Amino acid sequence: MESLGKTIELLCKEKGISKEDVLEAVKVGIINAAKKAGYRGNLVVKIDEDGKDFGIYQEKVVVEEVKDPDHEISLEEARELFGEEVKPGDKVLIEIKTEELGRIAAKAAAQVIHDKITEAERRALYDYFKEKIGDVISGTVKEIRRNGDIIVDLGRVVGILPKEEQIPKEKYRIGDRVRALIYDVVFDYKRYNRRKPSRIEDYPPPYVILSRTHPKFLKRLMEIEIPEVADELVEIKAVAREPGVRAKVAVDSKVDYVDPVGACIGVKGSRILPISRELSGEKIEIIRWSDDIAELVARALSPAEVIQSEAYEDENGELRVEVVVPDDQLSLAIGKRGVNARLVSKLAAQAGQVVGIDIIKESDFRKLEELEGEFGEEE
């Protein structure tokens, strides 16, 4: 069976599937073909490691009197086939001549082999992309679904960019190039996303789930585009995003001679602006990291001026940061629709498990100080 061996070798090379998976598929295919040809009982297939020689057998138990011909063989017949040393209770393998399988059985075997190989190939793709979770990948928009999901052609598989993982103001057309984070890999997309069932069965699994809104997408873009980050001279400590609107990134330098903020921004924004354009104009602020969480929050509230920033534990023992700003800076500190304050809260939560930020205008803070002073005097 030289041809079988060559077929197995070719499949392993072309599909990137292990020889063990292919051999297992071949065994299942041959057994199914034999069953279609009318053979019953416990069927066993043996294939040598090279796949050049194989045999199919019926495993039967040796008995004095046969009651189940599919699973038993008489002692007399067994001794004729295997010698006088055979005794009742022994298990013997009776070879089925492969030419008896016939053309129909061979076709059935080929189909099962094809299905098994397809399954193994999909599993290999799943394992490959599972290792790539967190990486950035590029593809072409293949289809725009009614539920807003974007189907992306990634070559050997399709990617799905769910509506909730798209930057809100972005619009796509068929054929557009799209760059995104590999967020997850799944076989069953309906179970993964119950928001609105999508007839994804048009495409074979696995499905690569993509994201353009995840904070890690911005982090990975910076690692790709900024040499000092790629070379690990500058470390990205925390990332907070309002996708397509604004982002804050806290960075630190691992060496004294590199300014982490300047390295990320570049001359006249030459490094950060291309990343901003990739994110549909998302304004990216780079902040110098501090191990002091109160200091980090003060820096992150930029462009607002900060008079005082202090970390404290609330009545539940959870960490909060109180920030005092000039009265005319309060709206700037909070930001349009609260964006600035939310980003600072997200950044602080990543950096030091801070549960909340309290932004107080200076006049209110002074009144509180006066009240505390009055109560102190009365005591």
XYZ file of C-alpha atoms in Angstrom:
379
model
C 0.000 0.000 0.000
C 2.703 2.438 -1.091
C 0.043 4.908 -2.312
C -1.573 5.151 1.149
C 1.786 6.013 2.691
C 2.390 8.738 0.101
C -1.105 10.150 0.645
C -0.556 10.349 4.405
C 2.827 12.016 3.941
C 1.351 14.571 1.525
C -1.543 15.394 3.860
C 0.821 15.961 6.769
C 2.914 18.405 4.722
C 0.066 20.260 3.005
C -2.288 20.595 5.966
C 0.218 20.905 8.791
C -1.459 18.037 10.653
C 0.381 15.500 12.779
C 0.883 12.008 11.325
C -0.893 10.542 14.374
C -4.083 12.495 13.539
C -3.972 11.409 9.894
C -3.387 7.742 10.781
C -6.280 7.853 13.248
C -8.526 9.321 10.529
C -7.483 6.570 8.122
C -8.275 3.888 10.716
C -11.769 5.280 11.334
C -12.387 5.529 7.584
C -11.364 1.934 6.906
C -13.483 0.594 9.802
C -16.544 2.494 8.556
C -15.942 1.188 5.029
C -15.773 -2.379 6.325
C -19.030 -1.936 8.260
C -20.712 -0.623 5.109
C -19.457 -3.677 3.271
C -21.285 -5.845 5.812
C -18.622 -6.742 8.367
C -19.736 -6.757 11.994
C -18.217 -7.209 15.402
C -15.130 -5.605 16.869
C -13.070 -4.337 13.940
C -9.394 -3.495 14.371
C -7.129 -1.660 11.917
C -3.358 -1.900 12.040
C -1.195 0.516 10.047
C 2.583 0.666 10.125
C 4.250 3.970 11.065
C 4.995 4.860 7.437
C 1.411 4.162 6.400
C 2.685 1.907 3.615
C 1.050 -1.263 4.899
C -2.242 -1.809 6.682
C -4.673 -4.539 7.553
C -8.213 -4.762 8.903
C -9.219 -7.529 11.263
C -12.210 -8.905 13.140
C -11.342 -9.518 16.773
C -13.075 -12.687 18.011
C -13.066 -14.739 21.197
C -12.267 -18.469 20.906
C -15.140 -20.636 22.247
C -16.147 -24.313 22.243
C -19.589 -23.506 20.814
C -20.282 -20.369 18.750
C -23.400 -18.407 19.744
C -22.427 -14.979 18.362
C -20.620 -15.329 15.002
C -19.770 -11.609 14.880
C -17.740 -11.827 18.092
C -16.862 -15.526 18.491
C -14.937 -18.233 16.627
C -14.974 -21.975 17.291
C -11.932 -23.617 18.837
C -11.668 -25.952 15.845
C -11.615 -23.118 13.274
C -9.249 -21.018 15.373
C -6.739 -23.891 15.594
C -6.926 -24.368 11.829
C -6.047 -20.686 11.354
C -3.630 -20.054 14.226
C -2.305 -23.417 15.405
C -2.903 -25.970 18.144
C -1.691 -23.654 20.938
C -4.948 -21.635 20.745
C -7.278 -22.296 23.688
C -10.814 -21.197 24.686
C -10.964 -17.577 25.926
C -8.139 -16.395 23.666
C -8.731 -13.375 21.425
C -7.673 -13.719 17.807
C -7.555 -11.311 14.867
C -9.003 -12.573 11.605
C -7.846 -10.540 8.610
C -10.376 -9.143 6.159
C -8.964 -9.025 2.646
C -8.870 -5.343 1.639
C -10.035 -6.045 -1.917
C -13.333 -7.269 -0.447
C -14.175 -3.785 0.730
C -15.184 -2.803 -2.801
C -15.509 0.550 -4.506
C -18.468 1.810 -2.405
C -16.721 0.989 0.853
C -13.544 2.682 -0.378
C -15.513 5.837 -1.189
C -17.074 5.789 2.280
C -13.617 5.437 3.783
C -12.372 8.375 1.718
C -15.237 10.585 2.978
C -14.641 9.756 6.628
C -10.928 10.304 6.153
C -11.685 13.677 4.545
C -13.976 14.665 7.437
C -11.466 13.595 10.062
C -8.655 15.440 8.328
C -10.827 18.574 8.039
C -11.564 18.338 11.761
C -7.871 17.926 12.578
C -6.983 20.834 10.289
C -9.511 23.079 12.033
C -8.167 22.032 15.418
C -4.641 22.864 14.247
C -5.842 26.324 13.125
C -7.592 26.822 16.472
C -4.413 25.940 18.371
C -2.346 28.227 16.109
C -4.545 31.291 16.624
C -5.037 30.536 20.328
C -1.298 31.122 20.689
C -1.733 34.451 18.853
C -4.300 35.932 21.256
C -3.118 39.433 22.133
C -1.346 39.951 18.797
C -2.352 42.428 16.092
C -3.508 41.054 12.738
C -4.606 42.581 9.421
C -7.318 41.374 7.078
C -9.852 42.422 4.456
C -13.537 43.149 5.080
C -15.404 40.248 3.473
C -18.961 40.865 4.632
C -20.965 43.279 6.771
C -23.711 41.483 8.685
C -27.151 42.910 9.458
C -26.400 42.754 13.167
C -23.369 45.010 12.620
C -20.698 42.310 12.889
C -17.883 42.553 10.346
C -16.572 39.349 8.726
C -12.850 39.710 8.015
C -10.870 37.530 5.622
C -7.691 36.471 7.450
C -6.579 33.919 4.881
C -7.024 30.417 6.275
C -9.843 31.489 8.621
C -12.345 34.304 8.977
C -12.215 36.854 11.738
C -15.281 38.392 13.340
C -15.177 42.009 14.457
C -18.336 42.226 16.616
C -20.222 45.519 16.593
C -19.374 46.144 20.249
C -15.649 45.728 19.479
C -15.707 48.368 16.715
C -14.753 52.001 17.272
C -18.192 53.710 17.261
C -17.679 56.246 14.455
C -15.936 53.861 12.045
C -17.678 52.766 8.838
C -16.505 49.857 6.694
C -16.969 48.779 3.094
C -16.301 45.436 1.426
C -12.610 45.209 0.540
C -11.399 47.652 3.225
C -8.256 46.683 5.097
C -8.792 46.344 8.829
C -6.277 45.983 11.633
C -7.326 44.597 14.998
C -6.355 42.726 18.130
C -6.838 38.960 18.258
C -9.136 38.889 21.276
C -10.287 35.260 21.293
C -10.683 32.122 19.155
C -13.878 30.030 19.259
C -15.579 27.134 17.490
C -19.147 28.132 18.423
C -19.776 31.839 17.801
C -23.481 31.654 18.688
C -22.620 30.474 22.173
C -19.870 33.111 22.417
C -22.109 36.014 21.385
C -25.787 35.711 22.329
C -26.521 39.384 21.602
C -27.897 38.712 18.113
C -27.441 35.297 16.538
C -25.462 35.544 13.307
C -25.642 32.907 10.539
C -21.916 32.374 10.816
C -22.312 28.756 9.653
C -21.673 30.084 6.132
C -18.012 29.989 7.137
C -16.221 26.991 8.682
C -14.788 27.295 12.205
C -12.665 28.227 14.028
C -13.568 31.919 14.265
C -11.021 34.542 15.312
C -12.698 37.198 17.464
C -11.220 40.642 16.830
C -11.288 43.888 18.796
C -10.405 47.492 17.989
C -11.690 48.863 21.290
C -9.673 46.829 23.794
C -6.955 48.766 25.694
C -4.454 46.082 24.717
C -4.925 46.984 21.027
C -3.498 50.441 21.696
C -0.717 48.924 23.792
C 0.237 46.475 21.024
C 0.203 49.245 18.389
C 2.648 51.225 20.518
C 4.849 48.140 20.926
C 4.876 47.741 17.141
C 5.337 51.394 16.138
C 7.631 52.818 18.846
C 11.201 51.411 18.850
C 11.904 52.157 22.517
C 8.767 50.264 23.536
C 9.583 47.383 21.173
C 13.134 47.226 22.596
C 11.712 47.275 26.169
C 13.510 50.494 27.073
C 10.113 52.054 27.750
C 7.393 50.119 29.566
C 3.665 50.688 29.148
C 2.295 50.426 32.687
C -1.422 51.131 32.175
C -3.835 51.998 29.361
C -7.321 53.522 29.563
C -9.504 54.173 26.515
C -12.755 55.733 25.417
C -12.493 54.189 21.936
C -12.290 56.698 19.110
C -12.445 59.629 21.527
C -9.579 59.719 23.974
C -6.990 57.547 25.705
C -4.463 57.873 28.505
C -1.307 55.776 28.619
C 1.051 55.675 31.614
C 4.658 54.911 30.653
C 7.928 54.455 32.515
C 11.561 54.248 31.456
C 13.776 51.301 32.323
C 16.915 53.334 31.620
C 17.895 56.794 32.805
C 18.827 58.140 29.387
C 15.392 57.666 27.758
C 12.506 60.082 28.326
C 9.489 57.734 28.127
C 6.956 60.443 27.288
C 9.083 62.031 24.564
C 9.976 58.637 23.094
C 6.290 57.751 22.722
C 5.160 61.094 21.342
C 8.064 61.685 18.952
C 9.139 64.957 17.323
C 5.980 67.003 16.692
C 3.918 63.901 17.470
C 5.520 61.874 14.667
C 5.197 58.605 16.590
C 1.873 58.905 18.339
C -0.084 60.578 15.511
C -0.008 57.543 13.149
C -1.375 55.416 16.003
C -4.068 58.024 16.647
C -5.043 57.931 12.964
C -5.242 54.111 13.099
C -7.760 54.560 15.934
C -9.937 57.022 13.975
C -8.446 60.129 15.527
C -8.498 58.930 19.140
C -6.587 61.550 21.142
C -3.798 59.741 23.001
C -2.240 61.341 26.078
C 1.065 59.976 27.340
C 1.641 60.280 31.089
C 4.807 59.732 33.097
C 4.305 56.817 35.478
C 4.602 57.158 39.256
C 4.571 54.421 41.895
C 2.753 56.944 44.102
C -0.873 56.439 43.076
C -1.907 59.934 44.212
C 0.861 61.487 42.105
C -0.098 59.333 39.110
C -3.737 60.465 39.361
C -2.630 64.103 39.541
C -0.556 63.674 36.377
C -3.350 61.789 34.626
C -5.873 64.590 35.253
C -3.958 66.735 32.770
C -4.686 69.194 31.258
C -6.386 70.248 34.506
C -4.240 71.830 37.230
C -4.166 69.887 40.509
C -3.695 71.607 43.883
C -3.679 68.477 46.013
C -3.977 64.726 45.499
C -4.209 62.234 48.333
C -4.902 58.492 48.537
C -6.983 57.139 51.423
C -9.007 54.099 52.477
C -12.775 54.518 52.736
C -15.013 52.967 55.399
C -14.934 49.664 53.514
C -11.152 49.580 53.502
C -11.011 50.258 49.751
C -8.510 52.621 48.174
C -9.733 55.970 46.813
C -7.987 59.137 45.684
C -9.202 62.643 46.564
C -8.105 65.396 44.189
C -8.508 69.145 44.701
C -8.581 71.412 41.642
C -9.114 75.185 41.168
C -12.781 76.115 40.755
C -12.267 77.164 37.152
C -10.541 73.846 36.383
C -13.307 71.517 37.617
C -15.067 71.113 34.265
C -11.681 70.558 32.592
C -10.778 67.886 35.150
C -14.082 66.084 34.626
C -13.974 66.542 30.864
C -16.695 66.636 28.249
C -19.394 64.132 29.245
C -17.102 62.981 32.069
C -14.560 61.404 29.701
C -11.433 62.730 31.438
C -12.561 61.635 34.904
C -13.583 58.179 33.643
C -10.227 57.646 31.953
C -8.344 58.650 35.093
C -10.489 56.252 37.144
C -9.777 53.388 34.702
C -6.062 54.154 34.730
C -5.953 54.313 38.538
C -7.895 51.042 38.811
C -5.280 49.310 36.642
C -2.361 50.928 38.409
C -3.283 50.404 42.038
C -6.719 48.829 42.533
C -8.246 52.242 43.154
C -12.046 51.956 43.339
C -12.814 55.641 42.771
C -11.598 59.198 42.253
C -13.166 62.133 44.127
C -12.611 65.447 42.315
C -13.348 68.440 44.544
C -13.181 72.109 43.585
C -10.939 74.264 45.781
C -13.688 76.464 47.295
C -15.611 73.430 48.569
C -12.407 71.920 49.920
C -11.616 75.131 51.845
C -15.124 75.182 53.338
C -14.663 71.607 54.506
C -11.343 72.580 56.069
C -13.007 75.496 57.893
C -15.805 73.270 59.186
C -13.319 70.688 60.382
C -11.369 73.474 62.082
C -14.475 74.796 63.845
C -15.434 71.352 65.120
C -11.861 70.877 66.286
C -11.961 74.123 68.301
C -15.279 73.192 69.951
C -13.784 69.928 71.167
